mmCIF file of C-alpha atoms in Angstrom:
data_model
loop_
_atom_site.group_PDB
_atom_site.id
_atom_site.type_symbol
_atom_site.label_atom_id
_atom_site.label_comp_id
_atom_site.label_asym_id
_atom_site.label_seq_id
_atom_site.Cartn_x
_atom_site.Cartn_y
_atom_site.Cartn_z
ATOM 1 C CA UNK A 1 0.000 0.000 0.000
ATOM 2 C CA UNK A 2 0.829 3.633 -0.816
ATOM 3 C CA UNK A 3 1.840 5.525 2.178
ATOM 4 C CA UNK A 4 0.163 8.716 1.086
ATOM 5 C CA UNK A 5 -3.031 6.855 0.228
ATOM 6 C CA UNK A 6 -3.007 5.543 3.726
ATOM 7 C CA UNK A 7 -2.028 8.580 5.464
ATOM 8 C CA UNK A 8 -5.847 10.413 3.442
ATOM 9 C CA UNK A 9 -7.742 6.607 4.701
ATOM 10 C CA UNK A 10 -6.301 7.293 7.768
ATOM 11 C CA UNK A 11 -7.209 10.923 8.374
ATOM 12 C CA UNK A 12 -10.379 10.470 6.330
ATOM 13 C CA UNK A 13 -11.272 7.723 9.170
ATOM 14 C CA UNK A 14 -9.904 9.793 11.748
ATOM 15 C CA UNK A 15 -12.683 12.881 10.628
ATOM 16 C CA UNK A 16 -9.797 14.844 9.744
ATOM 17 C CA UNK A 17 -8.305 14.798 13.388
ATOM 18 C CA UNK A 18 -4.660 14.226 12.229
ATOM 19 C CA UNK A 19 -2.225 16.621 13.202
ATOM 20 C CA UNK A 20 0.841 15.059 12.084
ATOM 21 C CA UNK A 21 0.186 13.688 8.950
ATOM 22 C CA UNK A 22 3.461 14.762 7.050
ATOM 23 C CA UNK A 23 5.540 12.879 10.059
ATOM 24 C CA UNK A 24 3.307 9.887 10.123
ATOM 25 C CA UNK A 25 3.297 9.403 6.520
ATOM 26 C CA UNK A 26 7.244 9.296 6.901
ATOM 27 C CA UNK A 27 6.851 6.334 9.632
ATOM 28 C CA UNK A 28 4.542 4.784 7.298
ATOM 29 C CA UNK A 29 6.999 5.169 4.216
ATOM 30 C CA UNK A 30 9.820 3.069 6.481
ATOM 31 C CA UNK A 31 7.673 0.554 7.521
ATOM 32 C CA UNK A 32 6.639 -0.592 4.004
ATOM 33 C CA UNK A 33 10.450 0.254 2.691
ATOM 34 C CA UNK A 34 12.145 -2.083 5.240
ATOM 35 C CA UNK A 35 9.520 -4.181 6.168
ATOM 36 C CA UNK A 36 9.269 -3.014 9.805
ATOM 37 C CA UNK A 37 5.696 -4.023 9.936
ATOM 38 C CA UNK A 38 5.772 -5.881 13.232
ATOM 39 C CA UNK A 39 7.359 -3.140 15.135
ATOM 40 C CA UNK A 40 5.001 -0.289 13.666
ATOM 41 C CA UNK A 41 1.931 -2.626 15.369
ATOM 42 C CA UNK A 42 3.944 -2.250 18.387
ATOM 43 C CA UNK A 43 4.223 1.189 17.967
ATOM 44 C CA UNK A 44 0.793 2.146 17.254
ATOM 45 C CA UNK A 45 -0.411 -0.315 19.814
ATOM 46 C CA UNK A 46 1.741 1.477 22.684
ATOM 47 C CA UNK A 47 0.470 4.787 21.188
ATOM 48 C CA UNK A 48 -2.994 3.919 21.832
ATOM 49 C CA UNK A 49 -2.359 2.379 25.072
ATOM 50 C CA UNK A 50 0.315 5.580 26.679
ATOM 51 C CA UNK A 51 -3.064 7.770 25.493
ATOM 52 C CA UNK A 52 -4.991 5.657 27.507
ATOM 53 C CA UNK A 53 -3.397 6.290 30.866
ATOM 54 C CA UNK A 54 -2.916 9.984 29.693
ATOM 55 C CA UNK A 55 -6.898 9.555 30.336
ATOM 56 C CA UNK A 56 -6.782 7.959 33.275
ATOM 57 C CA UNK A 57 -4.260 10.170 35.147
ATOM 58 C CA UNK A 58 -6.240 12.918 34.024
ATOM 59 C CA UNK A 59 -9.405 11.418 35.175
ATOM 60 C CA UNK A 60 -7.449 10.616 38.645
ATOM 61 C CA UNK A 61 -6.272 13.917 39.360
ATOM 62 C CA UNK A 62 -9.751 15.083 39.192
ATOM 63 C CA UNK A 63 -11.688 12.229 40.904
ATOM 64 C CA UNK A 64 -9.980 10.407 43.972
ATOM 65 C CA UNK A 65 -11.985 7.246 42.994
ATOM 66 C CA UNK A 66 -8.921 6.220 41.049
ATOM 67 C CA UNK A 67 -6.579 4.255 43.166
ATOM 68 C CA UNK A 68 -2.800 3.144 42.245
ATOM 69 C CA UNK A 69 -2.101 6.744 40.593
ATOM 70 C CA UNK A 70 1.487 6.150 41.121
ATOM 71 C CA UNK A 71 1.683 2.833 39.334
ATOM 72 C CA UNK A 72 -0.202 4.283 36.687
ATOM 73 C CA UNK A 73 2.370 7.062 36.450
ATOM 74 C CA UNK A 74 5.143 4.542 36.030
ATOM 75 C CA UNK A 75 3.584 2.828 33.773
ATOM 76 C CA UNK A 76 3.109 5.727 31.606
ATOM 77 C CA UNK A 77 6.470 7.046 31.766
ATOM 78 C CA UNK A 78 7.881 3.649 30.881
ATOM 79 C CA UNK A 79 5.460 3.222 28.007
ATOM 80 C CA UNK A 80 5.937 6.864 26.730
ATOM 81 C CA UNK A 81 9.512 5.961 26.695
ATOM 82 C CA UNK A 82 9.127 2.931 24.667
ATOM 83 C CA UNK A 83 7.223 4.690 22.308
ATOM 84 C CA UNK A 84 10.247 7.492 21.491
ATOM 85 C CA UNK A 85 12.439 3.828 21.516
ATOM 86 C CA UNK A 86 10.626 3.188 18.912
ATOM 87 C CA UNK A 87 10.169 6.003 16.767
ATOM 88 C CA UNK A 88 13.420 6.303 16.621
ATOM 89 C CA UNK A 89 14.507 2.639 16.187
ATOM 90 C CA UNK A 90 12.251 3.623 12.576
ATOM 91 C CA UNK A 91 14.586 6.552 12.047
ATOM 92 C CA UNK A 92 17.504 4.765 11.938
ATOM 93 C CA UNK A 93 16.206 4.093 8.283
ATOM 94 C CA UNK A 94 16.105 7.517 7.559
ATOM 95 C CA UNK A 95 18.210 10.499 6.809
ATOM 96 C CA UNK A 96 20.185 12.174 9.138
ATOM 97 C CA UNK A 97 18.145 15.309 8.294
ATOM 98 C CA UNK A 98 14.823 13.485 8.782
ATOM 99 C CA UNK A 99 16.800 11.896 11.968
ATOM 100 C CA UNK A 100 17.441 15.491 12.808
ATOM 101 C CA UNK A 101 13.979 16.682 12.332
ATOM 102 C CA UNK A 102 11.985 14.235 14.792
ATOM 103 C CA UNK A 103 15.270 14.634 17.343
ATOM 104 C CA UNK A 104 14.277 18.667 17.414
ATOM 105 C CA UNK A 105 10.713 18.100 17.091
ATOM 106 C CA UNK A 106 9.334 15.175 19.420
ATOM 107 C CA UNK A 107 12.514 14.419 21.857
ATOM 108 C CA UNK A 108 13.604 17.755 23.032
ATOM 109 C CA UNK A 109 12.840 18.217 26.652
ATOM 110 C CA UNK A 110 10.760 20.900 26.116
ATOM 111 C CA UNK A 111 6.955 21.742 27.061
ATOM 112 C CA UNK A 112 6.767 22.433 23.256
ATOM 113 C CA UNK A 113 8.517 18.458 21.968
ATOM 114 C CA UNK A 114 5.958 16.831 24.505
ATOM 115 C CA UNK A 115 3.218 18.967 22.693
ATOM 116 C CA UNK A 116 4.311 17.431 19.369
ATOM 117 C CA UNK A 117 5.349 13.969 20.752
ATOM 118 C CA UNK A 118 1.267 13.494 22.393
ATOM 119 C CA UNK A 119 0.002 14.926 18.568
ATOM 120 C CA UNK A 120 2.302 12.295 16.659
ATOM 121 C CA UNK A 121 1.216 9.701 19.138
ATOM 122 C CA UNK A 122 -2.816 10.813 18.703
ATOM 123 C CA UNK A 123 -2.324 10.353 14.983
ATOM 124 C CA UNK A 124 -0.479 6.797 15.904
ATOM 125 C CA UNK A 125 -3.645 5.931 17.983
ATOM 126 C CA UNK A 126 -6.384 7.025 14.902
ATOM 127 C CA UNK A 127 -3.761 4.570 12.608
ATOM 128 C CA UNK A 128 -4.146 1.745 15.118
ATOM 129 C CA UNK A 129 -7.181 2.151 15.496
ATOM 130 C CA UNK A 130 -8.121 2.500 11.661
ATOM 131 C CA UNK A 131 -5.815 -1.050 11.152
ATOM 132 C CA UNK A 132 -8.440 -2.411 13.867
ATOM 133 C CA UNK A 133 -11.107 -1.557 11.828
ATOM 134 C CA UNK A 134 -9.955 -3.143 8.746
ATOM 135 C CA UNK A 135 -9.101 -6.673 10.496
ATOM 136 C CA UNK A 136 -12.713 -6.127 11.350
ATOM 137 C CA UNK A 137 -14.513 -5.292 7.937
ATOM 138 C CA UNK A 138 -11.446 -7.817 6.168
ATOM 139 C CA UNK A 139 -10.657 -10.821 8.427
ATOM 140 C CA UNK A 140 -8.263 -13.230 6.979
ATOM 141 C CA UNK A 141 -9.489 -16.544 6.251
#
């Protein structure tokens, strides 16, 4: 499949929620080049799941009716640091100007690099979840 042509499925799915699509579509473009498939499910996977105890800490510091917070924490930190692991285990395939541009943009400790980093991973969680929804609608036999 064409990266582009995923990347306007994905955000066409999405309801035009992507916010990263120029980055994403790069990922994409090294996953079908070097056949990095496997780790790109990983990726999106952890994406979806980091997001999900973004949510919950959220929801905890609001409500006390969530228990553990601190486990949840340091769970997220661990998992948000697997996901950069990741991202950049896929830019090893790239240029060191495109390795450049995703050091400066998402990894830079810097209110502004987080910012980016949750936006890159909300566009990983709409291409998870858009991958879900194909298995769905296209099961393999």
């Amino acid at each position: 499949m064409d990266a582009d042509k995923l990347i306007v499925e994905i955000d066409h799915f999405s309801n035009h929620k992507l916010k990263r699509k120029s980055d994403l579509g790069i990922l994409i473009e090294v996953i079908i080049k070097n056949g990095r498939e496997k780790l790109f499910e990983d990726l999106t996977f952890n994406a979806k799941y980091v997001l999900g105890l973004q949510r919950v800490l959220k929801k905890g510091n609001a409500s006390s009716e969530i228990g553990n917070l601190e486990k949840i924490k340091e769970d997220y930190t661990n998992n948000l640091i697997k996901s950069i692991e990741q991202i950049k285990e896929l830019m090893n395939f790239t240029s060191e100007e495109m390795q450049n541009h995703f050091n400066e943009t998402y990894f830079e400790l810097s209110h502004q690099s987080l910012q980016n980093l949750n936006e890159l991973l909300e566009d990983l969680e709409w291409t998870k979840m858009f991958l879900n929804q194909l298995k769905r609608t296209n099961p393999i036999s």
